[in-house]
Amino acid sequence: KTNGGRPVDLKDFPALVVERFHIHKIEPWSTHFTSLDPKYLEELRVALDKAKSTVVNIPVDSDLNPFAANRSERERGIAFNKKWVDVAVAIGSPSIRTGLAHARDPETSLERVAESTRRLVEYASTKNIVVARENDSSKSSDPSFVVKVIQKVNSPWLRAFPDFGNTLAATAP
């Protein structure tokens, strides 16, 4: 928020943080975007250029689950994440961070997670975008599960974004 208590539109944020804090690299969260319309994204890109700023990553969150047992839900989740790859390209971000959504299924299948992740990563690689996976649900907070997914996908376009606070919270007694 600005000093007047008004919300700052993401397009105005790069100039604001450069002016106030001399910071030129930002990481806007997916929920900070007021639109994904190409015109809005172009305006954001122009604002970044004008402020001599760059986006270093976009953390992407959603209730859509690209790992769900239900194929239709899984397809919607994969499509949602692919859209954010396109957003990253439009604004010049080299990567997106996706989490393993909180599964409503009783069991999160390693095979299903790896297959959905592989599809996203293959798409992202054609756009030169890295996909970082964060451990942010109870199953994925297990570092060995995240490592298994990365090993199964076996792509230089997939990286880990370990949040040890999430791991500790999930494993604390």
mmCIF file of N, CA and C in Angstrom, residues 73-156:
data_model
loop_
_atom_site.group_PDB
_atom_site.id
_atom_site.type_symbol
_atom_site.label_atom_id
_atom_site.label_comp_id
_atom_site.label_asym_id
_atom_site.label_seq_id
_atom_site.Cartn_x
_atom_site.Cartn_y
_atom_site.Cartn_z
ATOM 1 N N GLU A 73 -9.805 -32.396 -13.507
ATOM 2 C CA GLU A 73 -9.207 -31.440 -12.568
ATOM 3 C C GLU A 73 -7.708 -31.290 -12.843
ATOM 4 N N ARG A 74 -7.074 -32.409 -13.114
ATOM 5 C CA ARG A 74 -5.640 -32.404 -13.398
ATOM 6 C C ARG A 74 -5.343 -31.571 -14.653
ATOM 7 N N GLU A 75 -6.137 -31.739 -15.701
ATOM 8 C CA GLU A 75 -5.936 -30.987 -16.949
ATOM 9 C C GLU A 75 -6.119 -29.489 -16.731
ATOM 10 N N ARG A 76 -7.106 -29.094 -15.921
ATOM 11 C CA ARG A 76 -7.312 -27.673 -15.618
ATOM 12 C C ARG A 76 -6.101 -27.114 -14.864
ATOM 13 N N GLY A 77 -5.562 -27.891 -13.947
ATOM 14 C CA GLY A 77 -4.387 -27.452 -13.192
ATOM 15 C C GLY A 77 -3.157 -27.294 -14.065
ATOM 16 N N ILE A 78 -2.951 -28.221 -14.977
ATOM 17 C CA ILE A 78 -1.809 -28.138 -15.890
ATOM 18 C C ILE A 78 -1.968 -26.917 -16.800
ATOM 19 N N ALA A 79 -3.161 -26.707 -17.324
ATOM 20 C CA ALA A 79 -3.418 -25.553 -18.192
ATOM 21 C C ALA A 79 -3.187 -24.244 -17.441
ATOM 22 N N PHE A 80 -3.609 -24.188 -16.182
ATOM 23 C CA PHE A 80 -3.405 -22.991 -15.359
ATOM 24 C C PHE A 80 -1.915 -22.686 -15.223
ATOM 25 N N ASN A 81 -1.116 -23.686 -14.914
ATOM 26 C CA ASN A 81 0.328 -23.475 -14.760
ATOM 27 C C ASN A 81 0.985 -23.104 -16.089
ATOM 28 N N LYS A 82 0.532 -23.679 -17.197
ATOM 29 C CA LYS A 82 1.073 -23.316 -18.509
ATOM 30 C C LYS A 82 0.785 -21.849 -18.812
ATOM 31 N N LYS A 83 -0.385 -21.365 -18.404
ATOM 32 C CA LYS A 83 -0.717 -19.952 -18.608
ATOM 33 C C LYS A 83 0.311 -19.063 -17.913
ATOM 34 N N TRP A 84 0.754 -19.475 -16.735
ATOM 35 C CA TRP A 84 1.745 -18.683 -16.007
ATOM 36 C C TRP A 84 3.122 -18.744 -16.659
ATOM 37 N N VAL A 85 3.413 -19.804 -17.377
ATOM 38 C CA VAL A 85 4.644 -19.839 -18.182
ATOM 39 C C VAL A 85 4.558 -18.731 -19.230
ATOM 40 N N ASP A 86 3.393 -18.608 -19.862
ATOM 41 C CA ASP A 86 3.201 -17.561 -20.868
ATOM 42 C C ASP A 86 3.301 -16.166 -20.251
ATOM 43 N N VAL A 87 2.788 -15.997 -19.046
ATOM 44 C CA VAL A 87 2.903 -14.718 -18.341
ATOM 45 C C VAL A 87 4.386 -14.409 -18.091
ATOM 46 N N ALA A 88 5.138 -15.412 -17.658
ATOM 47 C CA ALA A 88 6.570 -15.216 -17.409
ATOM 48 C C ALA A 88 7.277 -14.728 -18.678
ATOM 49 N N VAL A 89 6.955 -15.332 -19.801
ATOM 50 C CA VAL A 89 7.550 -14.905 -21.073
ATOM 51 C C VAL A 89 7.175 -13.450 -21.356
ATOM 52 N N ALA A 90 5.908 -13.114 -21.159
ATOM 53 C CA ALA A 90 5.419 -11.771 -21.493
ATOM 54 C C ALA A 90 6.090 -10.672 -20.679
ATOM 55 N N ILE A 91 6.435 -10.971 -19.430
ATOM 56 C CA ILE A 91 7.023 -9.910 -18.595
ATOM 57 C C ILE A 91 8.526 -10.096 -18.366
ATOM 58 N N GLY A 92 9.106 -11.123 -18.957
ATOM 59 C CA GLY A 92 10.552 -11.301 -18.883
ATOM 60 C C GLY A 92 11.058 -12.014 -17.646
ATOM 61 N N SER A 93 10.208 -12.790 -17.000
ATOM 62 C CA SER A 93 10.667 -13.570 -15.848
ATOM 63 C C SER A 93 11.328 -14.854 -16.336
ATOM 64 N N PRO A 94 12.455 -15.240 -15.761
ATOM 65 C CA PRO A 94 13.112 -16.469 -16.203
ATOM 66 C C PRO A 94 12.492 -17.742 -15.625
ATOM 67 N N SER A 95 11.595 -17.574 -14.621
ATOM 68 C CA SER A 95 11.061 -18.773 -13.972
ATOM 69 C C SER A 95 9.720 -18.514 -13.305
ATOM 70 N N ILE A 96 9.050 -19.634 -13.034
ATOM 71 C CA ILE A 96 7.860 -19.627 -12.186
ATOM 72 C C ILE A 96 8.087 -20.642 -11.084
ATOM 73 N N ARG A 97 7.463 -20.409 -9.943
ATOM 74 C CA ARG A 97 7.515 -21.367 -8.837
ATOM 75 C C ARG A 97 6.102 -21.913 -8.651
ATOM 76 N N THR A 98 5.967 -23.196 -8.770
ATOM 77 C CA THR A 98 4.683 -23.826 -8.506
ATOM 78 C C THR A 98 4.836 -24.733 -7.299
ATOM 79 N N GLY A 99 3.757 -24.898 -6.583
ATOM 80 C CA GLY A 99 3.764 -25.792 -5.440
ATOM 81 C C GLY A 99 3.033 -27.070 -5.786
ATOM 82 N N LEU A 100 3.153 -28.025 -4.922
ATOM 83 C CA LEU A 100 2.335 -29.226 -5.040
ATOM 84 C C LEU A 100 1.052 -28.909 -4.292
ATOM 85 N N ALA A 101 -0.010 -28.670 -5.026
ATOM 86 C CA ALA A 101 -1.276 -28.251 -4.422
ATOM 87 C C ALA A 101 -1.731 -29.262 -3.376
ATOM 88 N N HIS A 102 -2.436 -28.761 -2.391
ATOM 89 C CA HIS A 102 -2.973 -29.644 -1.358
ATOM 90 C C HIS A 102 -3.975 -30.593 -1.999
ATOM 91 N N ALA A 103 -3.604 -31.834 -2.070
ATOM 92 C CA ALA A 103 -4.441 -32.823 -2.737
ATOM 93 C C ALA A 103 -5.649 -33.170 -1.883
ATOM 94 N N ARG A 104 -6.768 -33.259 -2.561
ATOM 95 C CA ARG A 104 -7.981 -33.729 -1.881
ATOM 96 C C ARG A 104 -8.059 -35.246 -1.948
ATOM 97 N N ASP A 105 -7.144 -35.828 -2.736
ATOM 98 C CA ASP A 105 -7.095 -37.278 -2.872
ATOM 99 C C ASP A 105 -6.403 -37.865 -1.649
ATOM 100 N N PRO A 106 -6.808 -39.048 -1.242
ATOM 101 C CA PRO A 106 -6.161 -39.635 -0.065
ATOM 102 C C PRO A 106 -4.685 -39.935 -0.274
ATOM 103 N N GLU A 107 -4.265 -40.132 -1.494
ATOM 104 C CA GLU A 107 -2.868 -40.473 -1.771
ATOM 105 C C GLU A 107 -2.367 -39.647 -2.936
ATOM 106 N N THR A 108 -1.236 -38.995 -2.763
ATOM 107 C CA THR A 108 -0.612 -38.258 -3.854
ATOM 108 C C THR A 108 0.340 -39.217 -4.548
ATOM 109 N N SER A 109 0.023 -39.552 -5.769
ATOM 110 C CA SER A 109 0.795 -40.529 -6.529
ATOM 111 C C SER A 109 2.053 -39.893 -7.115
ATOM 112 N N LEU A 110 3.193 -40.489 -6.826
ATOM 113 C CA LEU A 110 4.451 -40.028 -7.392
ATOM 114 C C LEU A 110 4.387 -40.047 -8.918
ATOM 115 N N GLU A 111 3.829 -41.091 -9.484
ATOM 116 C CA GLU A 111 3.737 -41.201 -10.946
ATOM 117 C C GLU A 111 2.891 -40.077 -11.531
ATOM 118 N N ARG A 112 1.761 -39.788 -10.905
ATOM 119 C CA ARG A 112 0.859 -38.739 -11.388
ATOM 120 C C ARG A 112 1.519 -37.357 -11.261
ATOM 121 N N VAL A 113 2.173 -37.108 -10.127
ATOM 122 C CA VAL A 113 2.860 -35.823 -9.924
ATOM 123 C C VAL A 113 3.975 -35.667 -10.950
ATOM 124 N N ALA A 114 4.748 -36.715 -11.164
ATOM 125 C CA ALA A 114 5.851 -36.648 -12.115
ATOM 126 C C ALA A 114 5.337 -36.434 -13.537
ATOM 127 N N GLU A 115 4.281 -37.108 -13.908
ATOM 128 C CA GLU A 115 3.738 -36.956 -15.268
ATOM 129 C C GLU A 115 3.201 -35.549 -15.502
ATOM 130 N N SER A 116 2.447 -35.016 -14.570
ATOM 131 C CA SER A 116 1.923 -33.651 -14.711
ATOM 132 C C SER A 116 3.058 -32.637 -14.725
ATOM 133 N N THR A 117 4.030 -32.843 -13.865
ATOM 134 C CA THR A 117 5.189 -31.950 -13.810
ATOM 135 C C THR A 117 5.966 -32.023 -15.117
ATOM 136 N N ARG A 118 6.155 -33.212 -15.642
ATOM 137 C CA ARG A 118 6.880 -33.394 -16.908
ATOM 138 C C ARG A 118 6.194 -32.622 -18.031
ATOM 139 N N ARG A 119 4.878 -32.693 -18.088
ATOM 140 C CA ARG A 119 4.139 -31.976 -19.145
ATOM 141 C C ARG A 119 4.344 -30.465 -19.021
ATOM 142 N N LEU A 120 4.282 -29.951 -17.801
ATOM 143 C CA LEU A 120 4.487 -28.515 -17.594
ATOM 144 C C LEU A 120 5.921 -28.125 -17.958
ATOM 145 N N VAL A 121 6.877 -28.901 -17.492
ATOM 146 C CA VAL A 121 8.285 -28.590 -17.725
ATOM 147 C C VAL A 121 8.625 -28.672 -19.221
ATOM 148 N N GLU A 122 8.071 -29.628 -19.918
ATOM 149 C CA GLU A 122 8.316 -29.721 -21.361
ATOM 150 C C GLU A 122 7.796 -28.470 -22.066
ATOM 151 N N TYR A 123 6.615 -28.010 -21.675
ATOM 152 C CA TYR A 123 6.059 -26.779 -22.249
ATOM 153 C C TYR A 123 6.950 -25.583 -21.901
ATOM 154 N N ALA A 124 7.303 -25.468 -20.637
ATOM 155 C CA ALA A 124 8.125 -24.340 -20.182
ATOM 156 C C ALA A 124 9.475 -24.312 -20.896
ATOM 157 N N SER A 125 10.050 -25.468 -21.127
ATOM 158 C CA SER A 125 11.366 -25.517 -21.775
ATOM 159 C C SER A 125 11.317 -24.952 -23.194
ATOM 160 N N THR A 126 10.182 -25.085 -23.873
ATOM 161 C CA THR A 126 10.073 -24.534 -25.222
ATOM 162 C C THR A 126 10.010 -23.009 -25.191
ATOM 163 N N LYS A 127 9.774 -22.444 -24.005
ATOM 164 C CA LYS A 127 9.689 -20.987 -23.834
ATOM 165 C C LYS A 127 10.893 -20.453 -23.048
ATOM 166 N N ASN A 128 11.860 -21.340 -22.749
ATOM 167 C CA ASN A 128 13.052 -20.978 -21.962
ATOM 168 C C ASN A 128 12.697 -20.492 -20.560
ATOM 169 N N ILE A 129 11.729 -21.135 -19.953
ATOM 170 C CA ILE A 129 11.298 -20.804 -18.603
ATOM 171 C C ILE A 129 11.586 -21.993 -17.684
ATOM 172 N N VAL A 130 12.231 -21.712 -16.570
ATOM 173 C CA VAL A 130 12.512 -22.731 -15.556
ATOM 174 C C VAL A 130 11.296 -22.866 -14.650
ATOM 175 N N VAL A 131 10.977 -24.087 -14.274
ATOM 176 C CA VAL A 131 9.914 -24.361 -13.305
ATOM 177 C C VAL A 131 10.581 -24.784 -12.006
ATOM 178 N N ALA A 132 10.284 -24.060 -10.951
ATOM 179 C CA ALA A 132 10.806 -24.411 -9.630
ATOM 180 C C ALA A 132 9.660 -25.003 -8.824
ATOM 181 N N ARG A 133 9.929 -26.077 -8.131
ATOM 182 C CA ARG A 133 8.916 -26.774 -7.337
ATOM 183 C C ARG A 133 9.184 -26.487 -5.868
ATOM 184 N N GLU A 134 8.160 -25.988 -5.176
ATOM 185 C CA GLU A 134 8.284 -25.715 -3.742
ATOM 186 C C GLU A 134 7.524 -26.766 -2.945
ATOM 187 N N ASN A 135 8.039 -27.065 -1.787
ATOM 188 C CA ASN A 135 7.412 -28.026 -0.882
ATOM 189 C C ASN A 135 6.427 -27.275 0.019
ATOM 190 N N ASP A 136 5.163 -27.277 -0.364
ATOM 191 C CA ASP A 136 4.217 -26.483 0.402
ATOM 192 C C ASP A 136 2.935 -27.199 0.787
ATOM 193 N N SER A 137 2.923 -28.490 0.754
ATOM 194 C CA SER A 137 1.787 -29.241 1.296
ATOM 195 C C SER A 137 2.355 -30.403 2.098
ATOM 196 N N SER A 138 1.499 -31.048 2.843
ATOM 197 C CA SER A 138 2.015 -32.067 3.757
ATOM 198 C C SER A 138 2.815 -33.155 3.043
ATOM 199 N N LYS A 139 2.331 -33.649 1.930
ATOM 200 C CA LYS A 139 3.056 -34.694 1.207
ATOM 201 C C LYS A 139 4.350 -34.143 0.613
ATOM 202 N N SER A 140 4.242 -32.976 -0.017
ATOM 203 C CA SER A 140 5.419 -32.437 -0.690
ATOM 204 C C SER A 140 6.406 -31.801 0.270
ATOM 205 N N SER A 141 6.038 -31.638 1.523
ATOM 206 C CA SER A 141 6.982 -31.099 2.497
ATOM 207 C C SER A 141 8.041 -32.125 2.861
ATOM 208 N N ASP A 142 7.829 -33.336 2.441
ATOM 209 C CA ASP A 142 8.824 -34.384 2.617
ATOM 210 C C ASP A 142 9.879 -34.188 1.523
ATOM 211 N N PRO A 143 11.084 -33.744 1.890
ATOM 212 C CA PRO A 143 12.106 -33.468 0.874
ATOM 213 C C PRO A 143 12.394 -34.655 -0.041
ATOM 214 N N SER A 144 12.274 -35.856 0.479
ATOM 215 C CA SER A 144 12.572 -37.018 -0.367
ATOM 216 C C SER A 144 11.536 -37.167 -1.482
ATOM 217 N N PHE A 145 10.291 -36.763 -1.237
ATOM 218 C CA PHE A 145 9.267 -36.820 -2.275
ATOM 219 C C PHE A 145 9.596 -35.825 -3.390
ATOM 220 N N VAL A 146 9.980 -34.606 -3.010
ATOM 221 C CA VAL A 146 10.345 -33.590 -4.002
ATOM 222 C C VAL A 146 11.529 -34.082 -4.836
ATOM 223 N N VAL A 147 12.514 -34.665 -4.197
ATOM 224 C CA VAL A 147 13.682 -35.190 -4.907
ATOM 225 C C VAL A 147 13.257 -36.297 -5.870
ATOM 226 N N LYS A 148 12.379 -37.177 -5.443
ATOM 227 C CA LYS A 148 11.910 -38.272 -6.315
ATOM 228 C C LYS A 148 11.209 -37.720 -7.557
ATOM 229 N N VAL A 149 10.386 -36.685 -7.381
ATOM 230 C CA VAL A 149 9.706 -36.075 -8.527
ATOM 231 C C VAL A 149 10.741 -35.504 -9.492
ATOM 232 N N ILE A 150 11.700 -34.765 -8.966
ATOM 233 C CA ILE A 150 12.730 -34.149 -9.817
ATOM 234 C C ILE A 150 13.535 -35.224 -10.541
ATOM 235 N N GLN A 151 13.869 -36.296 -9.857
ATOM 236 C CA GLN A 151 14.624 -37.379 -10.495
ATOM 237 C C GLN A 151 13.809 -38.057 -11.594
ATOM 238 N N LYS A 152 12.514 -38.266 -11.349
ATOM 239 C CA LYS A 152 11.661 -38.913 -12.358
ATOM 240 C C LYS A 152 11.506 -38.038 -13.599
ATOM 241 N N VAL A 153 11.328 -36.740 -13.401
ATOM 242 C CA VAL A 153 11.153 -35.837 -14.536
ATOM 243 C C VAL A 153 12.463 -35.673 -15.290
ATOM 244 N N ASN A 154 13.568 -35.590 -14.549
ATOM 245 C CA ASN A 154 14.907 -35.579 -15.135
ATOM 246 C C ASN A 154 15.065 -34.519 -16.232
ATOM 247 N N SER A 155 14.864 -33.259 -15.846
ATOM 248 C CA SER A 155 14.994 -32.168 -16.799
ATOM 249 C C SER A 155 15.769 -31.013 -16.168
ATOM 250 N N PRO A 156 16.660 -30.398 -16.933
ATOM 251 C CA PRO A 156 17.373 -29.225 -16.407
ATOM 252 C C PRO A 156 16.449 -28.018 -16.235
#
